[in-house]
Coordinates of C-alpha atoms in Angstrom, one line a residue:
X1 CA 0.0 0.0 0.0
X2 CA 2.8 2.4 0.8
X3 CA 4.5 1.8 -2.5
X4 CA 1.2 2.3 -4.4
X5 CA 0.7 5.5 -2.4
X6 CA 4.1 6.9 -3.4
X7 CA 3.5 6.3 -7.1
X8 CA -0.1 7.6 -6.9
X9 CA 1.2 10.9 -5.3
X10 CA 4.0 11.2 -7.8
X11 CA 1.7 10.6 -10.7
X12 CA -0.5 13.6 -9.7
X13 CA 2.5 15.9 -9.5
X14 CA 3.8 15.7 -6.0
X15 CA 7.5 16.3 -5.6
X16 CA 9.8 13.7 -4.2
X17 CA 10.0 15.7 -0.9
X18 CA 6.2 15.9 -0.7
X19 CA 5.9 12.1 -1.3
X20 CA 8.5 11.5 1.4
X21 CA 6.6 13.6 3.9
X22 CA 3.3 11.9 3.1
X23 CA 4.8 8.5 3.5
X24 CA 6.3 9.4 6.9
X25 CA 3.1 11.0 8.0
X26 CA 1.2 7.9 7.2
X27 CA 3.6 5.8 9.3
X28 CA 5.6 4.2 6.6
X29 CA 9.3 3.7 6.9
X30 CA 12.1 2.4 4.7
X31 CA 13.0 -1.3 4.7
X32 CA 16.5 -1.3 3.3
X33 CA 19.8 -2.5 4.8
X34 CA 19.8 0.5 7.2
X35 CA 16.6 -0.6 8.9
X36 CA 13.4 1.3 9.4
X37 CA 14.1 5.0 8.7
X38 CA 12.1 8.0 7.7
X39 CA 11.8 8.5 4.0
X40 CA 13.8 11.4 2.4
X41 CA 13.5 12.9 -1.1
X42 CA 16.5 10.9 -2.1
X43 CA 15.1 7.5 -1.0
X44 CA 11.8 8.4 -2.7
X45 CA 13.6 9.3 -5.9
X46 CA 15.4 5.9 -5.9
X47 CA 12.1 4.1 -5.3
X48 CA 10.2 5.9 -8.1
X49 CA 12.9 5.3 -10.7
X50 CA 13.5 1.6 -9.8
X51 CA 12.2 -0.7 -12.5
X52 CA 12.4 -3.6 -10.1
X53 CA 8.8 -2.7 -9.3
X54 CA 7.9 -3.3 -12.9
X55 CA 9.1 -6.9 -12.6
X56 CA 12.6 -6.2 -14.0
X57 CA 16.2 -6.5 -12.8
X58 CA 19.5 -4.9 -13.9
X59 CA 21.2 -6.8 -16.8
X60 CA 24.7 -5.8 -15.6
X61 CA 25.3 -3.4 -18.6
X62 CA 23.2 -0.5 -17.5
X63 CA 19.9 -1.9 -18.8
X64 CA 17.1 -4.0 -17.5
X65 CA 15.7 -7.4 -18.3
X66 CA 12.5 -9.2 -17.4
X67 CA 12.7 -11.0 -14.0
X68 CA 10.7 -13.9 -12.5
X69 CA 8.9 -11.8 -9.9
X70 CA 5.5 -10.2 -10.7
X71 CA 5.3 -6.5 -11.2
X72 CA 4.4 -4.5 -8.0
X73 CA 3.3 -1.4 -9.9
X74 CA 1.3 -1.2 -13.1
X75 CA 3.1 0.0 -16.2
X76 CA 0.7 2.9 -16.7
X77 CA 1.2 4.2 -13.1
X78 CA 5.0 3.9 -13.3
X79 CA 4.9 5.9 -16.6
X80 CA 2.5 8.5 -15.2
X81 CA 4.8 9.0 -12.2
X82 CA 7.8 9.3 -14.4
X83 CA 6.2 11.8 -16.8
X84 CA 4.9 13.9 -13.9
X85 CA 8.3 14.0 -12.2
X86 CA 9.9 15.0 -15.6
X87 CA 7.4 17.8 -15.9
X88 CA 8.2 19.0 -12.4
X89 CA 11.9 19.0 -13.3
X90 CA 11.5 21.1 -16.4
X91 CA 8.5 23.2 -15.5
X92 CA 8.5 23.9 -11.8
X93 CA 5.2 25.3 -10.6
X94 CA 4.9 29.0 -10.5
X95 CA 3.5 30.7 -7.4
X96 CA 2.5 34.2 -6.8
X97 CA 4.7 36.4 -4.6
X98 CA 1.9 36.3 -2.0
X99 CA 1.8 32.5 -2.1
X100 CA 5.5 32.2 -1.8
X101 CA 5.8 34.4 1.3
X102 CA 6.9 32.5 4.3
X103 CA 4.3 32.1 7.1
X104 CA 4.8 31.0 10.7
X105 CA 3.6 27.5 10.0
X106 CA 5.1 27.0 6.5
X107 CA 6.4 23.4 6.3
X108 CA 4.9 22.5 9.7
X109 CA 1.1 22.6 9.5
X110 CA -0.1 19.1 8.5
X111 CA -3.6 17.8 7.8
X112 CA -4.8 15.3 10.4
X113 CA -7.1 13.7 7.8
X114 CA -4.7 13.0 4.9
X115 CA -1.3 13.9 6.3
X116 CA -0.5 16.5 3.6
X117 CA 1.2 19.8 4.4
X118 CA -0.9 23.0 4.4
X119 CA -0.1 25.9 2.1
X120 CA -0.5 29.5 3.1
X121 CA -2.7 31.5 0.7
X122 CA -3.3 35.2 1.1
X123 CA -6.2 37.3 -0.2
X124 CA -6.3 41.0 0.7
X125 CA -3.6 40.4 3.2
X126 CA -5.6 37.7 5.1
X127 CA -3.5 34.5 5.4
X128 CA -5.3 31.2 5.3
X129 CA -3.9 27.6 5.6
X130 CA -5.3 25.2 3.0
X131 CA -4.6 21.4 2.7
X132 CA -2.4 20.7 -0.3
X133 CA -4.3 17.6 -1.2
X134 CA -7.5 19.7 -1.4
X135 CA -5.7 22.3 -3.5
X136 CA -4.3 19.8 -6.0
X137 CA -7.1 17.3 -6.4
X138 CA -9.9 18.0 -4.0
X139 CA -9.4 14.7 -2.2
X140 CA -9.6 16.1 1.4
X141 CA -12.6 17.3 3.3
X142 CA -10.8 19.6 5.7
X143 CA -11.8 23.2 5.6
X144 CA -9.3 26.0 5.3
X145 CA -8.7 28.3 8.3
X146 CA -7.2 31.7 9.0
X147 CA -3.5 31.4 10.0
X148 CA -4.0 33.8 12.9
X149 CA -6.6 31.4 14.4
X150 CA -3.9 28.7 14.6
X151 CA -1.3 31.2 15.8
X152 CA -3.6 32.3 18.7
X153 CA -4.1 28.6 19.8
X154 CA -0.3 28.1 19.7
X155 CA 0.1 31.3 21.7
X156 CA -2.2 30.0 24.4
X157 CA -0.3 26.8 24.5
X158 CA 3.0 28.5 24.9
X159 CA 1.7 30.9 27.5
X160 CA 0.6 27.9 29.6
X161 CA 4.1 26.3 29.3
X162 CA 5.8 26.3 32.7
X163 CA 9.0 24.6 33.8
X164 CA 8.7 23.6 37.5
X165 CA 11.5 24.7 39.8
X166 CA 12.6 21.2 40.5
X167 CA 12.8 20.4 36.8
X168 CA 16.5 19.5 36.7
X169 CA 16.3 16.0 38.2
X170 CA 13.1 15.1 36.4
X171 CA 14.3 16.3 33.1
X172 CA 17.7 14.6 33.4
X173 CA 15.9 11.4 34.1
X174 CA 13.5 12.0 31.2
X175 CA 16.4 12.7 28.8
X176 CA 18.3 9.6 29.9
X177 CA 15.1 7.6 29.3
X178 CA 14.9 9.1 25.8
X179 CA 18.5 8.2 25.2
X180 CA 18.0 4.7 26.4
X181 CA 15.5 4.2 23.6
X182 CA 18.3 5.0 21.2
X183 CA 20.9 2.9 23.0
X184 CA 22.0 1.3 19.8
X185 CA 22.7 4.6 18.0
X186 CA 26.4 4.4 18.5
X187 CA 26.4 0.8 17.1
X188 CA 24.3 1.8 14.2
X189 CA 26.7 4.7 13.5
X190 CA 29.7 2.4 13.6
X191 CA 28.0 -0.1 11.2
X192 CA 27.1 2.6 8.7
X193 CA 30.6 4.1 8.8
X194 CA 32.1 0.6 8.3
X195 CA 29.7 0.1 5.3
X196 CA 30.7 3.4 3.9
X197 CA 34.4 2.5 4.1
X198 CA 33.8 -0.9 2.4
X199 CA 31.9 0.9 -0.3
X200 CA 34.8 3.3 -0.9
X201 CA 37.1 0.3 -1.2
X202 CA 34.8 -1.4 -3.8
X203 CA 34.7 1.8 -5.8
X204 CA 38.5 2.2 -5.6
X205 CA 39.0 -1.4 -6.8
X206 CA 36.6 -0.9 -9.7
X207 CA 33.8 -3.2 -8.3
X208 CA 31.4 -0.3 -8.2
X209 CA 30.6 2.2 -10.9
X210 CA 30.7 5.9 -9.9
X211 CA 26.9 6.0 -10.3
X212 CA 26.4 3.1 -8.0
X213 CA 28.9 4.5 -5.5
X214 CA 27.3 7.9 -5.4
X215 CA 23.8 6.4 -5.0
X216 CA 24.7 4.0 -2.2
X217 CA 27.0 6.5 -0.4
X218 CA 24.2 9.1 -0.4
X219 CA 21.8 6.6 1.1
X220 CA 24.3 5.8 3.8
X221 CA 25.1 9.4 4.6
X222 CA 21.3 10.1 4.8
X223 CA 21.1 7.3 7.3
X224 CA 23.9 8.8 9.4
X225 CA 22.2 12.2 9.4
X226 CA 18.9 10.6 10.5
X227 CA 20.4 9.0 13.6
X228 CA 19.0 10.6 16.7
X229 CA 21.0 12.8 19.0
X230 CA 21.2 11.4 22.6
X231 CA 22.6 14.5 24.4
X232 CA 21.3 14.5 28.0
X233 CA 23.9 16.3 30.0
X234 CA 22.8 18.9 32.6
X235 CA 24.1 21.9 30.6
X236 CA 22.1 20.8 27.6
X237 CA 18.9 20.4 29.7
X238 CA 19.4 23.8 31.3
X239 CA 19.8 25.6 27.9
X240 CA 16.7 23.9 26.6
X241 CA 14.7 24.8 29.7
X242 CA 15.8 28.5 29.4
X243 CA 14.8 28.5 25.8
X244 CA 11.3 27.1 26.6
X245 CA 10.8 29.4 29.5
X246 CA 10.6 32.5 27.4
X247 CA 9.1 31.0 24.2
X248 CA 5.7 32.6 24.6
X249 CA 6.9 36.2 24.6
X250 CA 9.3 35.4 21.8
X251 CA 6.4 34.0 19.7
X252 CA 4.2 37.0 20.5
X253 CA 6.8 39.6 19.3
X254 CA 8.3 37.7 16.4
X255 CA 7.8 38.4 12.7
X256 CA 6.3 35.6 10.5
X257 CA 9.8 34.5 9.4
X258 CA 11.1 34.4 12.9
X259 CA 7.9 32.6 14.2
X260 CA 8.6 30.0 11.5
X261 CA 12.1 29.5 12.8
X262 CA 10.9 29.4 16.4
X263 CA 8.2 26.8 15.6
X264 CA 10.6 24.6 13.7
X265 CA 12.9 24.7 16.7
X266 CA 10.1 23.4 18.8
X267 CA 8.1 21.1 16.5
X268 CA 8.5 18.5 13.8
X269 CA 4.8 19.0 12.9
X270 CA 1.7 20.9 13.9
X271 CA -1.4 18.8 13.2
X272 CA -4.6 20.7 12.3
X273 CA -8.2 19.5 12.0
X274 CA -11.6 21.2 11.7
X275 CA -9.9 24.6 11.9
X276 CA -8.2 23.8 15.2
X277 CA -4.6 22.8 16.1
X278 CA -5.2 19.2 17.3
X279 CA -1.7 18.3 18.5
X280 CA 2.0 18.7 17.9
X281 CA 5.0 16.4 17.3
X282 CA 7.8 17.9 19.3
X283 CA 11.4 17.7 18.3
X284 CA 13.0 14.6 19.8
X285 CA 15.4 16.5 22.1
X286 CA 12.5 18.5 23.5
X287 CA 10.1 15.5 24.0
X288 CA 11.0 15.1 27.8
X289 CA 10.0 18.8 28.3
X290 CA 6.7 18.4 26.6
X291 CA 6.0 15.2 28.5
X292 CA 6.8 16.9 31.8
X293 CA 4.8 19.9 30.8
X294 CA 1.8 17.8 30.0
X295 CA 1.8 16.3 33.5
X296 CA 1.8 19.8 35.0
X297 CA -0.9 21.4 32.8
X298 CA -4.4 22.2 34.1
X299 CA -7.3 20.4 32.5
X300 CA -8.2 23.3 30.2
X301 CA -5.1 22.6 28.1
X302 CA -4.9 18.9 28.4
X303 CA -5.8 18.5 24.7
X304 CA -2.3 19.8 24.0
X305 CA -0.6 16.6 24.9
X306 CA 2.2 16.1 22.3
X307 CA 1.8 13.4 19.7
X308 CA 4.2 10.5 20.3
X309 CA 5.2 10.4 16.7
X310 CA 4.0 11.5 13.2
X311 CA 1.8 8.5 12.7
X312 CA -1.8 9.8 12.9
X313 CA -3.2 6.3 13.2
X314 CA -1.2 5.6 16.4
X315 CA -3.7 7.7 18.4
X316 CA -7.3 6.9 19.2

């Protein structure tokens, strides 16, 4: 289903980056030799151009031959995705100056219903957030909403954010627990580095073409960049707490561009539904603060509990 979803989205003109975001939002992960990872535009590009899904395999001379396995993607869908990606490459979509203007939630607001990002549209200087799926093909029922409506809700949330005086011990424990979830990070990093060194040797010895080497090394480096940080020292915790302690006033005074920077420093995604901010996915290093904050909040803001991940289907 995830493979079909990727080709369907590409066929209607979605960029590789947009396809990657949609797959990640739907809970899909890569299944290569690097384990389950978030999709990137590079992994999506490799997938959408791989004729293996048409029932073919490389012939060793730069071409493809028919294989024994059945096709996983119909010829017409594969071709439609190829043609749409080619059009995107040669004829990038034109946007008005107003549409292209950065807003506070650009790249962050995501539709709870379909997982697509929201675009900021302006009419007579009033900014509205609209689901990209609805804009492109009308396949989403979510209504648009004024950007300042979402911003006001985020302002209320940030104003309620308080770090208790005894936060140090609690947050250090929380960060250590978060790090324990990634206790194999160092091992994964060592394995990826070793694989990269072996790949360099194979290229040097002529067992890999430059194209193969570049494709595989890019995938490995993407895997290295995606490894989580596990910092949990007291100095780091203190800096993060100080940052969060004044975030509400910073948000209130910031320009749209600076609000976007601030929001991206806090959140991976801001999930919207029925003209309301339904939840957030905090950045991994801030998750302990959000979890602690949730335990301290009064009942009138309990709906702001952070999402555990970007898979909408993981919540009731």
